[in-house]
PDB file of C-alpha atoms in Angstrom:
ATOM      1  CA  UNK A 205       7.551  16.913   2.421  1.00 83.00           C
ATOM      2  CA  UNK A 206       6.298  19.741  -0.009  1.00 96.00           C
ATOM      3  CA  UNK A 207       4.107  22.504   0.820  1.00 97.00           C
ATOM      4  CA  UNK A 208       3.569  24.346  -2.749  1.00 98.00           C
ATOM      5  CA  UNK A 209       4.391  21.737  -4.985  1.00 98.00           C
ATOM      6  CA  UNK A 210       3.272  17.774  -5.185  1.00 98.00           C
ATOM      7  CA  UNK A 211       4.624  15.064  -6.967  1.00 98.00           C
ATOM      8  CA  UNK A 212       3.272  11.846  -7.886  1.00 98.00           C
ATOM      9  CA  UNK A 213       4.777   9.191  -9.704  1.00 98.00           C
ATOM     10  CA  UNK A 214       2.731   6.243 -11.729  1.00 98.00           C
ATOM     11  CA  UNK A 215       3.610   2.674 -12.184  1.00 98.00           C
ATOM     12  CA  UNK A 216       5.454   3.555 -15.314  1.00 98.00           C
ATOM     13  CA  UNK A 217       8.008   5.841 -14.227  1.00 98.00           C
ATOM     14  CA  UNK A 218       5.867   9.324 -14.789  1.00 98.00           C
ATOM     15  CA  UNK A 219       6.198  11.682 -12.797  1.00 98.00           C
ATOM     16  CA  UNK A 220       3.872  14.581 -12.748  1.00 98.00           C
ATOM     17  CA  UNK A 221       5.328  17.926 -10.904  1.00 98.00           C
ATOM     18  CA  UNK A 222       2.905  20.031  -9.914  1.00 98.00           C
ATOM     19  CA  UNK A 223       2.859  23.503  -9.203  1.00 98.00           C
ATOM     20  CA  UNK A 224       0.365  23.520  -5.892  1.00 98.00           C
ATOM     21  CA  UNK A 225      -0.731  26.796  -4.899  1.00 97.00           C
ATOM     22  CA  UNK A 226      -4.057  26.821  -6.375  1.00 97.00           C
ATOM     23  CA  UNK A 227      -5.311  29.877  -4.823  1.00 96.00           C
ATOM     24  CA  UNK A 228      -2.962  31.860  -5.714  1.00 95.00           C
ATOM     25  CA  UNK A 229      -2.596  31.201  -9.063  1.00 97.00           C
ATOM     26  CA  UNK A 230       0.485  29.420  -8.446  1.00 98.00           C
ATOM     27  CA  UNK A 231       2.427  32.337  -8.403  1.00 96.00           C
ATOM     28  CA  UNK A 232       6.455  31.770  -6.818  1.00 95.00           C
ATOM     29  CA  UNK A 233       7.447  32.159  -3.443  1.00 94.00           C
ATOM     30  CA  UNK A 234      10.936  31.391  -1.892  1.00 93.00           C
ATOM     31  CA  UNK A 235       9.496  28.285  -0.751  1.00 96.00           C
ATOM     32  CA  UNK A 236       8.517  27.479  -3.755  1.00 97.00           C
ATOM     33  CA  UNK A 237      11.770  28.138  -5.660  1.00 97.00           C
ATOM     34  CA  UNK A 238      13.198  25.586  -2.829  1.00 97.00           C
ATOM     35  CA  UNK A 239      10.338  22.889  -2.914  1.00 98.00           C
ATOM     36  CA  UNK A 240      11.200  23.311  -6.997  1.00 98.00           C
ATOM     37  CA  UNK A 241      14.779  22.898  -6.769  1.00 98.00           C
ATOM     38  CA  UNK A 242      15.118  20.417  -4.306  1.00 98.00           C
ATOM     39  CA  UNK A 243      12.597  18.214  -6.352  1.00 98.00           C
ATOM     40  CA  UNK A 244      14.212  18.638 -10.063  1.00 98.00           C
ATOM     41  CA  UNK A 245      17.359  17.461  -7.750  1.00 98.00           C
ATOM     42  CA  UNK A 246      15.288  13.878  -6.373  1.00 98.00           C
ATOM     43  CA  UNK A 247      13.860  13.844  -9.667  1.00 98.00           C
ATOM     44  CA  UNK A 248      16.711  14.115 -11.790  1.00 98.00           C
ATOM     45  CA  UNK A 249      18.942  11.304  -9.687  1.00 98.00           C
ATOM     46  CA  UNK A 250      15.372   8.916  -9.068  1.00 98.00           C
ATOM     47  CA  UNK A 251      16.234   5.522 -11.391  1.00 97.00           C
ATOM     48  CA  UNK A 252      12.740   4.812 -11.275  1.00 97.00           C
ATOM     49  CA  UNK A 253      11.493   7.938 -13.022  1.00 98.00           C
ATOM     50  CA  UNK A 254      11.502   8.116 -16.719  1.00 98.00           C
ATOM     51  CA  UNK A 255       9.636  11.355 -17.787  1.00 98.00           C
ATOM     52  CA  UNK A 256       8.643  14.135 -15.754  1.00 98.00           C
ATOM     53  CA  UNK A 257       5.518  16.189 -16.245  1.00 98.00           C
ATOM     54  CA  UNK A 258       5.464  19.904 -14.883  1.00 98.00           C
ATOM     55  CA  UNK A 259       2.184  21.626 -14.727  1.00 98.00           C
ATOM     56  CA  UNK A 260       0.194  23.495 -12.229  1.00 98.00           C
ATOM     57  CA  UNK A 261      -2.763  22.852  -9.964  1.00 98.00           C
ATOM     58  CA  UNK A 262      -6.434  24.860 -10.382  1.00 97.00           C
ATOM     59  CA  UNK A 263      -7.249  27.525 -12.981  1.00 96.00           C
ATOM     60  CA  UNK A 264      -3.167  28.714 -14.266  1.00 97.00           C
ATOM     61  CA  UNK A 265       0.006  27.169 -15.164  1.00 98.00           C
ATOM     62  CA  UNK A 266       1.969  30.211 -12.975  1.00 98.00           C
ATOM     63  CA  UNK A 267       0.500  34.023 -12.640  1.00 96.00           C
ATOM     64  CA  UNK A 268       4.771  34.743 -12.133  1.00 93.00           C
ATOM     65  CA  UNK A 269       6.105  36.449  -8.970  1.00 90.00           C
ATOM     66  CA  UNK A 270       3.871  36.100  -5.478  1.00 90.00           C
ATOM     67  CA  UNK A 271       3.111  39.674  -4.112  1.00 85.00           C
ATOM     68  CA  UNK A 272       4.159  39.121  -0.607  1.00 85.00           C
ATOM     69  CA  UNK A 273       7.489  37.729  -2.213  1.00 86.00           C
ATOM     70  CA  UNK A 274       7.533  41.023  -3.919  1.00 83.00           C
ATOM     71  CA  UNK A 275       6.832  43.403  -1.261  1.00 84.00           C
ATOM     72  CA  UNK A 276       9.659  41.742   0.920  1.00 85.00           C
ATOM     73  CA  UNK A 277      12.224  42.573  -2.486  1.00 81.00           C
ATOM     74  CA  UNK A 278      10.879  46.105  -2.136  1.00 78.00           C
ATOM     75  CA  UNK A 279      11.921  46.550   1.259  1.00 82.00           C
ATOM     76  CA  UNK A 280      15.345  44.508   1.020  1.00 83.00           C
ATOM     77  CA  UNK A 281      18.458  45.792   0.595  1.00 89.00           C
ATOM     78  CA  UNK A 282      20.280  44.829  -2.911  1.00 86.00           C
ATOM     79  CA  UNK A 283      22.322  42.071  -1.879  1.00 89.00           C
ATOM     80  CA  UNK A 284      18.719  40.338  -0.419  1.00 89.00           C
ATOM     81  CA  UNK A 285      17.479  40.926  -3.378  1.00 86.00           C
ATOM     82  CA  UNK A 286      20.356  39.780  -5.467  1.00 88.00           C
ATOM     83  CA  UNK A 287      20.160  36.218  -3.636  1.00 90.00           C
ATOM     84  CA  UNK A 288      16.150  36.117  -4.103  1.00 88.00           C
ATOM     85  CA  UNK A 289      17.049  36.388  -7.736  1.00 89.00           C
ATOM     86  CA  UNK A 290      19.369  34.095  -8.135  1.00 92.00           C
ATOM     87  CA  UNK A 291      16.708  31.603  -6.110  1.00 94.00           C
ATOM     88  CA  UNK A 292      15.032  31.706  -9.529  1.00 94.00           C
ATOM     89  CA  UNK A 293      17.549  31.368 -11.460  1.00 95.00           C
ATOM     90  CA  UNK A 294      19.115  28.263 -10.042  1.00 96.00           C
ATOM     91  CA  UNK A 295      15.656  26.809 -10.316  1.00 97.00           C
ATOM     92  CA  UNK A 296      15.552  27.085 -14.122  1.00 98.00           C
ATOM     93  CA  UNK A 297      18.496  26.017 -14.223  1.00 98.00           C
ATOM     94  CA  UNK A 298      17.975  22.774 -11.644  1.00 98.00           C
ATOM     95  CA  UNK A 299      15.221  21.979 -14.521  1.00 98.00           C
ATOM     96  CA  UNK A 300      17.129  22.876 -17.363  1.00 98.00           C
ATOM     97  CA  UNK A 301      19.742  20.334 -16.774  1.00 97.00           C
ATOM     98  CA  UNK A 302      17.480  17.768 -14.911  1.00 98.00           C
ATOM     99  CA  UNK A 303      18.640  14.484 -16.967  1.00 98.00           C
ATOM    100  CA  UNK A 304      15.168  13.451 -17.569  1.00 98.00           C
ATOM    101  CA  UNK A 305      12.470  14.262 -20.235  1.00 98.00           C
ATOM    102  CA  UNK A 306      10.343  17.363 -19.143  1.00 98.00           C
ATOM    103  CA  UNK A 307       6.958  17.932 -20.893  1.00 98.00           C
ATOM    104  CA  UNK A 308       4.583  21.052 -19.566  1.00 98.00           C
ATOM    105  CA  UNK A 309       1.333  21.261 -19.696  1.00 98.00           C
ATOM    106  CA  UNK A 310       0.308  24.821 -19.404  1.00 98.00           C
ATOM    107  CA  UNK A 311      -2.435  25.946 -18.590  1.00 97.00           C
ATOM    108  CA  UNK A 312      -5.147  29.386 -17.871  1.00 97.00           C
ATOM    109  CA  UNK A 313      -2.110  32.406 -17.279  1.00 97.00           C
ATOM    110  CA  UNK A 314       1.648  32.058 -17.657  1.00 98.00           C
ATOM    111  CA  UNK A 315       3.077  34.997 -16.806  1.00 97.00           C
ATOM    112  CA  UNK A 316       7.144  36.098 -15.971  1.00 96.00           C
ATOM    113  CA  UNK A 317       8.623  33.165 -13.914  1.00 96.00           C
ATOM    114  CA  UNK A 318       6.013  31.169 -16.023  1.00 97.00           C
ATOM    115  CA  UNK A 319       6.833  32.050 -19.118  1.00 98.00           C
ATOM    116  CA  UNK A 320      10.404  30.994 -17.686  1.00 98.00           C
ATOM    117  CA  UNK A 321       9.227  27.583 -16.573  1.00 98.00           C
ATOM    118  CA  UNK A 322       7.780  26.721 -19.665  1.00 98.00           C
ATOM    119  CA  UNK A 323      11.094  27.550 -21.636  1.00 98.00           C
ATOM    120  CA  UNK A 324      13.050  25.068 -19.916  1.00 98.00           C
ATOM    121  CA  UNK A 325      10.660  22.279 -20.534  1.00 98.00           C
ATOM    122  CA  UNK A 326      11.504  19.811 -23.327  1.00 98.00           C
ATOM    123  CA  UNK A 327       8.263  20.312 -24.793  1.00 98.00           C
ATOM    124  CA  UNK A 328       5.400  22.394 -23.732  1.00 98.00           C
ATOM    125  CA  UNK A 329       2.141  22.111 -24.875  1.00 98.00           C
ATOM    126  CA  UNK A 330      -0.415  24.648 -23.849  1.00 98.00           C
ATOM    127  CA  UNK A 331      -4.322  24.730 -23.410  1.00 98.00           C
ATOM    128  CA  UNK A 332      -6.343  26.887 -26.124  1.00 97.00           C
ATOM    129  CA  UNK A 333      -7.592  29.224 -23.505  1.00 97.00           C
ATOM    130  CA  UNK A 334      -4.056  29.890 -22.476  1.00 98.00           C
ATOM    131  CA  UNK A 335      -2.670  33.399 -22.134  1.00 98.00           C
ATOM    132  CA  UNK A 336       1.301  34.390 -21.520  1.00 98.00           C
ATOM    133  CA  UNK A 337       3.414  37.337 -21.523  1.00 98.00           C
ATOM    134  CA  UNK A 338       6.505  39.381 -19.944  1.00 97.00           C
ATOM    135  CA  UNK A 339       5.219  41.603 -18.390  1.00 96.00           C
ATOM    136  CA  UNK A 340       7.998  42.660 -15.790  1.00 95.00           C
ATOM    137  CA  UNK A 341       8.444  46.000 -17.735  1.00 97.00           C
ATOM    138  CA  UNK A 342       5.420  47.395 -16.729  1.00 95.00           C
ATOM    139  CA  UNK A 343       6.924  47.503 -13.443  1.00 94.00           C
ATOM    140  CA  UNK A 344       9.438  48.981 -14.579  1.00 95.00           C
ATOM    141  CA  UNK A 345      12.033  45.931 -14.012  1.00 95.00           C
ATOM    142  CA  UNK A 346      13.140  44.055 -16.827  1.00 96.00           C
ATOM    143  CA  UNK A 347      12.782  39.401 -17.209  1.00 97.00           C
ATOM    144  CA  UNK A 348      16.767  39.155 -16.424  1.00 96.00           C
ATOM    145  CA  UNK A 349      17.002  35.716 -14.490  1.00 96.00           C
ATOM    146  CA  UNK A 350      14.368  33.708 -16.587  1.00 97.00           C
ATOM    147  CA  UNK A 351      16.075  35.697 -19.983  1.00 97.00           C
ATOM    148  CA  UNK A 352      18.188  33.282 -20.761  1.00 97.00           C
ATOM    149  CA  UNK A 353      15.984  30.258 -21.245  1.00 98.00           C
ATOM    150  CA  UNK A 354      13.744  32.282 -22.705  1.00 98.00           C
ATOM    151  CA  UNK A 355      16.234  33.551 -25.453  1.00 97.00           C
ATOM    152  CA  UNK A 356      17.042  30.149 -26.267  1.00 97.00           C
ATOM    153  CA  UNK A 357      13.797  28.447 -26.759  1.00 97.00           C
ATOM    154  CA  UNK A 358      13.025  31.805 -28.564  1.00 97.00           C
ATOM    155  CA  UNK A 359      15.970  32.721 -30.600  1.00 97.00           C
ATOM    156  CA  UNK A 360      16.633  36.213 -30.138  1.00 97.00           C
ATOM    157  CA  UNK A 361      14.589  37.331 -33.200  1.00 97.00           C
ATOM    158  CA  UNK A 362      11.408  35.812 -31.780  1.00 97.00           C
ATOM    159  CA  UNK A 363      12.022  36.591 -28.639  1.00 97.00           C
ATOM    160  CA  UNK A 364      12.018  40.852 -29.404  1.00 97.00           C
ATOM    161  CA  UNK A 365       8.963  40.995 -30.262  1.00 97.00           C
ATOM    162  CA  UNK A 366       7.501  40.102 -26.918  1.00 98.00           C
ATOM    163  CA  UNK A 367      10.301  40.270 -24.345  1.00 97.00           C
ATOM    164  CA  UNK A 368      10.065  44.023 -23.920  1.00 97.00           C
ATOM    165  CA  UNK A 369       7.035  44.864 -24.792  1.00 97.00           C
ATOM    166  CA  UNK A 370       4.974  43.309 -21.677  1.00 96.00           C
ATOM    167  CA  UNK A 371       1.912  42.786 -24.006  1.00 97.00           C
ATOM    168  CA  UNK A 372       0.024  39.307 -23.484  1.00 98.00           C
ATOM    169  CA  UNK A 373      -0.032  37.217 -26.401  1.00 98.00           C
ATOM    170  CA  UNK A 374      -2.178  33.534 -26.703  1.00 98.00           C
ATOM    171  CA  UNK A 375      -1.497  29.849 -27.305  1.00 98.00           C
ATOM    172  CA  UNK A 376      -1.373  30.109 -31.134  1.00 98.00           C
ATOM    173  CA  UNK A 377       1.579  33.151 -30.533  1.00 98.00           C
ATOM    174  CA  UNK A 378       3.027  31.521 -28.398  1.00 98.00           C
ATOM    175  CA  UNK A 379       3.644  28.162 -30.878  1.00 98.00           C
ATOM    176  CA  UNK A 380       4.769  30.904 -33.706  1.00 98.00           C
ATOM    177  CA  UNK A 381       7.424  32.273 -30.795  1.00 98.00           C
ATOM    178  CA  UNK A 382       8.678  28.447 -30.095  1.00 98.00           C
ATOM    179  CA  UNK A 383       7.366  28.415 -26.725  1.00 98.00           C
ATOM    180  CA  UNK A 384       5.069  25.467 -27.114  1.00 98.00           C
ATOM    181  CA  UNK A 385       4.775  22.770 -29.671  1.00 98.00           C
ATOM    182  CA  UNK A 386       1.356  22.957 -30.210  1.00 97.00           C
ATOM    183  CA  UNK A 387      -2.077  24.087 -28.785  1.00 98.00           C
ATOM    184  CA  UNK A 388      -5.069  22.000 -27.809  1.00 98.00           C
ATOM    185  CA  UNK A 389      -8.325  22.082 -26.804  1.00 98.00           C
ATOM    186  CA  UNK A 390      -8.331  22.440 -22.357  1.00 96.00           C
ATOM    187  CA  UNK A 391      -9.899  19.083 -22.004  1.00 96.00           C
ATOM    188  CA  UNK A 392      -7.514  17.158 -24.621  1.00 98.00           C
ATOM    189  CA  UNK A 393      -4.225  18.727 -22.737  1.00 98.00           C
ATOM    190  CA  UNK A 394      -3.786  15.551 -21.082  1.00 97.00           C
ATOM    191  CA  UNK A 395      -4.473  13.602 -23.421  1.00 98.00           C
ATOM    192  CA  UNK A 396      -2.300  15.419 -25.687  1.00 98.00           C
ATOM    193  CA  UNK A 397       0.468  14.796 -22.720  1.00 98.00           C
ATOM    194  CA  UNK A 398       0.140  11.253 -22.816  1.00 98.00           C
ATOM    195  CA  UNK A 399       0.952  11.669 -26.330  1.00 98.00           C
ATOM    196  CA  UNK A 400       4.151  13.167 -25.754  1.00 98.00           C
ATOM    197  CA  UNK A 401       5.212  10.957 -22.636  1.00 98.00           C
ATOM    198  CA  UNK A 402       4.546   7.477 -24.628  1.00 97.00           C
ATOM    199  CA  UNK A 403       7.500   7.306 -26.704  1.00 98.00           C
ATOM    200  CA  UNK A 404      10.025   8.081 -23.876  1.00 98.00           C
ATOM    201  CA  UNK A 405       8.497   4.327 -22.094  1.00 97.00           C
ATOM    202  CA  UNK A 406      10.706   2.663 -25.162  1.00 98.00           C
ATOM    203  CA  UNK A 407      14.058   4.585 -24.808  1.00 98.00           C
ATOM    204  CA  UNK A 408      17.042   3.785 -22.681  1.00 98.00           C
ATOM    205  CA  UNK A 409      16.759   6.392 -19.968  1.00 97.00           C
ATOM    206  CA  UNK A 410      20.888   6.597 -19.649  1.00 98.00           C
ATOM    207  CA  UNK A 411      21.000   7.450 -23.556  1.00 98.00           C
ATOM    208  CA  UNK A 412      17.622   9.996 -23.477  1.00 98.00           C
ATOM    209  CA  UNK A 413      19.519  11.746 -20.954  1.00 98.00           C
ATOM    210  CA  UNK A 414      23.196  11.688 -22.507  1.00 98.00           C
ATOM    211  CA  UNK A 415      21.261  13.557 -25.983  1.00 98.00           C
ATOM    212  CA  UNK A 416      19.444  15.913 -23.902  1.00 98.00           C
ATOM    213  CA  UNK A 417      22.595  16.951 -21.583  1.00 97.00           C
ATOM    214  CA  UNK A 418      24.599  16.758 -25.955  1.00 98.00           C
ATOM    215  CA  UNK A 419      21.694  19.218 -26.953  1.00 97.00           C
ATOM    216  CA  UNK A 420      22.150  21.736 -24.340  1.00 95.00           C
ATOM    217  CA  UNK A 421      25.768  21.808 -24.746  1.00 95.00           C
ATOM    218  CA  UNK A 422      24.954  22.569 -28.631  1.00 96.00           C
ATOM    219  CA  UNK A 423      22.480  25.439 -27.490  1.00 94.00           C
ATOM    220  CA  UNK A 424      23.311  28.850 -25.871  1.00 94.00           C
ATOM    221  CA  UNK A 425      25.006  28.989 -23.145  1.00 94.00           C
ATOM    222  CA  UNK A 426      23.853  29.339 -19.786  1.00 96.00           C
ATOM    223  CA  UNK A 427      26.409  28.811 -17.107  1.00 96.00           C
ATOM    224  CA  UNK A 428      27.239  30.082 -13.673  1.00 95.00           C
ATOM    225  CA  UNK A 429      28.047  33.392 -15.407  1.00 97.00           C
ATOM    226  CA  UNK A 430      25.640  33.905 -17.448  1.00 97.00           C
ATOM    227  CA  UNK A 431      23.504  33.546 -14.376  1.00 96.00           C
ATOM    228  CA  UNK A 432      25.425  35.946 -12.834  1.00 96.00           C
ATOM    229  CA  UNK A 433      25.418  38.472 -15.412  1.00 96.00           C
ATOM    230  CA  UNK A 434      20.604  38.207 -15.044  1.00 96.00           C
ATOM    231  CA  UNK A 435      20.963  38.692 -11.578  1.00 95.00           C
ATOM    232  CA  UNK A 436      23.232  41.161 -11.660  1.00 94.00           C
ATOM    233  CA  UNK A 437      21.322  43.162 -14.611  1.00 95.00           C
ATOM    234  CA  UNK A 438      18.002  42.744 -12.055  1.00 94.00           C
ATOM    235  CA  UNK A 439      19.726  44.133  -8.983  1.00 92.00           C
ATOM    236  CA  UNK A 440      20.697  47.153 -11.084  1.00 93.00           C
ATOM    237  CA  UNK A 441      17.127  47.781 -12.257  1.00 94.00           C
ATOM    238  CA  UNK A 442      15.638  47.260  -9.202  1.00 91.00           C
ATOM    239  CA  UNK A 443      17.580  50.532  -7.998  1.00 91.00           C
ATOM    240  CA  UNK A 444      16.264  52.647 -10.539  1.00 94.00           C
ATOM    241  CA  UNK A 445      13.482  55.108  -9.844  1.00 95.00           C
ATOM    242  CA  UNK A 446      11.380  53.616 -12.666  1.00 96.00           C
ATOM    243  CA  UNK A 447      11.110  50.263 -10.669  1.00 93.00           C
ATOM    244  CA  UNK A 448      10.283  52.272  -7.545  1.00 92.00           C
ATOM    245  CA  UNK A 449       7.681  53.997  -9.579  1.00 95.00           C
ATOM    246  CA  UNK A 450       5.980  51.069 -11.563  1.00 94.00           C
ATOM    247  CA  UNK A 451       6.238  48.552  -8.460  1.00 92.00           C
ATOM    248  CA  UNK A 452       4.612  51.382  -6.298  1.00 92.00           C
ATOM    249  CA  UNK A 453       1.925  51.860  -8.864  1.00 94.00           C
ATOM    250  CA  UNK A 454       1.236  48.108  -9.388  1.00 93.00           C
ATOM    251  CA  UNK A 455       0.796  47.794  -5.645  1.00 91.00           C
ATOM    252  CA  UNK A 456      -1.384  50.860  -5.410  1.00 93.00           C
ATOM    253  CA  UNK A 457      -3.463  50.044  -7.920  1.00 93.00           C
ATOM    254  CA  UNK A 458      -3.074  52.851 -10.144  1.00 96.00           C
ATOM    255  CA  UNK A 459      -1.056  53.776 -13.438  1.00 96.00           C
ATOM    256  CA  UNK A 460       1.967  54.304 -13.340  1.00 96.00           C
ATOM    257  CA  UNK A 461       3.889  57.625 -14.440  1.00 96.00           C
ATOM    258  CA  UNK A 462       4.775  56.583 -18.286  1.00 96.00           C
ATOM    259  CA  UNK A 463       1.382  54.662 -18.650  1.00 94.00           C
ATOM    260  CA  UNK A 464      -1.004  56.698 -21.229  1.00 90.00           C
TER     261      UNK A 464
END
């Protein structure tokens, strides 16, 4: 049914949802922002699931944006690029909203869409080794669809000192920003999981999801406009000679213009 993703579900109503590109670090493709969607849908309206786990398969958690994906949005026009955009955004959002727990386990690199992913988990609890960042401003675009979730697990104080920067930061940073709850050792992440999951087996899944859908009406909002408003701010950016310079570089393999 899935081609980048897999899902399993255990005897108790856990499912895990993993990110299943392996070999490429699981970095996003279109498919992938379908197989994604489409599964925090099932997921979401599946009586028989009670917690969802979201992690990723091999060495990373998600390296961010997959280069062929990226060389097609170099050669589309804006509107293309506009929808590819919003294919990520709608994702977040399909697990933002997804009436059922969601706990990460993160893992190796979690980079732009990644950092994104982890956001709109519940709880997210990362591996020692673990290294993150947003780095889309090296390329001279800017983290506008995956900025909202990222603001509010961050709070907008937190989230300035890394958002534009595009330095990498570790697991220990990352629990001072509010991105994950805690760090642990690699080989006690799943333990460390389980930890997490347990206390969800005693709840009432219609009232766990009623306080989680109450909470994120209490947060910031992120609505259809709000969405809007990312993709919009990425289309613009992508037209700007500074994105034709840094994506050019990137794919070169050399510095770009304003690096020193």
């Amino acid at each position: 049914m899935y081609e980048t993703i897999s899902i399993d579900v255990d005897a108790r109503g856990v499912a895990t949802l993993m990110l299943d590109r392996p070999e490429k670090h699981n970095a996003m493709s279109a498919q992938m922002l379908a197989e994604l969607t489409q599964a925090a849908g099932a997921l979401g309206t599946d009586d028989t699931v009670r917690v969802v786990v979201l992690t990723g398969a091999g060495k990373s958690f998600c390296a961010g944006g997959d280069l062929d994906w990226m060389r097609e949005q170099m050669a589309a026009d804006p509107d293309t690029r506009a929808r590819e955009a919003g294919k990520l955004a709608h994702m977040l959002q399909a697990l933002n909203t997804m009436p059922k727990p969601l706990i990460g386990a993160v893992q190796g690199n979690a980079f732009g869409g990644g950092v994104g992913m982890a956001s709109v988990c519940d709880v997210a609890l990362g591996a020692d080794h673990l290294k993150m960042g947003l780095t889309e401003v090296r390329l001279g675009i800017i983290p506008a669809t995956i900025g909202p979730y990222v603001i509010a697990r961050m709070g907008e104080g937190r989230a300035r000192r890394v958002f534009f920067s595009g330095r990498l930061f570790d697991a220990p940073e990352a629990v001072e920003l509010g991105l994950l709850a805690r760090v642990v050792p690699c080989g006690d992440l799943a333990a460390a999981v389980e930890a997490e999951v347990s206390p969800y087996l005693s709840t009432a899944p219609g009232a766990v999801a009623s306080a989680k859908a109450l909470a994120r009406s209490l947060g910031p909002r992120i609505d259809a406009d709000t969405i809007d408003m990312t993709v919009q701010a990425l289309k613009n950016r992508w037209e700007t000679e500074e994105a034709a310079e840094g994506i050019g570089a990137f794919f070169d393999k050399r510095k770009a213009a304003w690096m020193v």
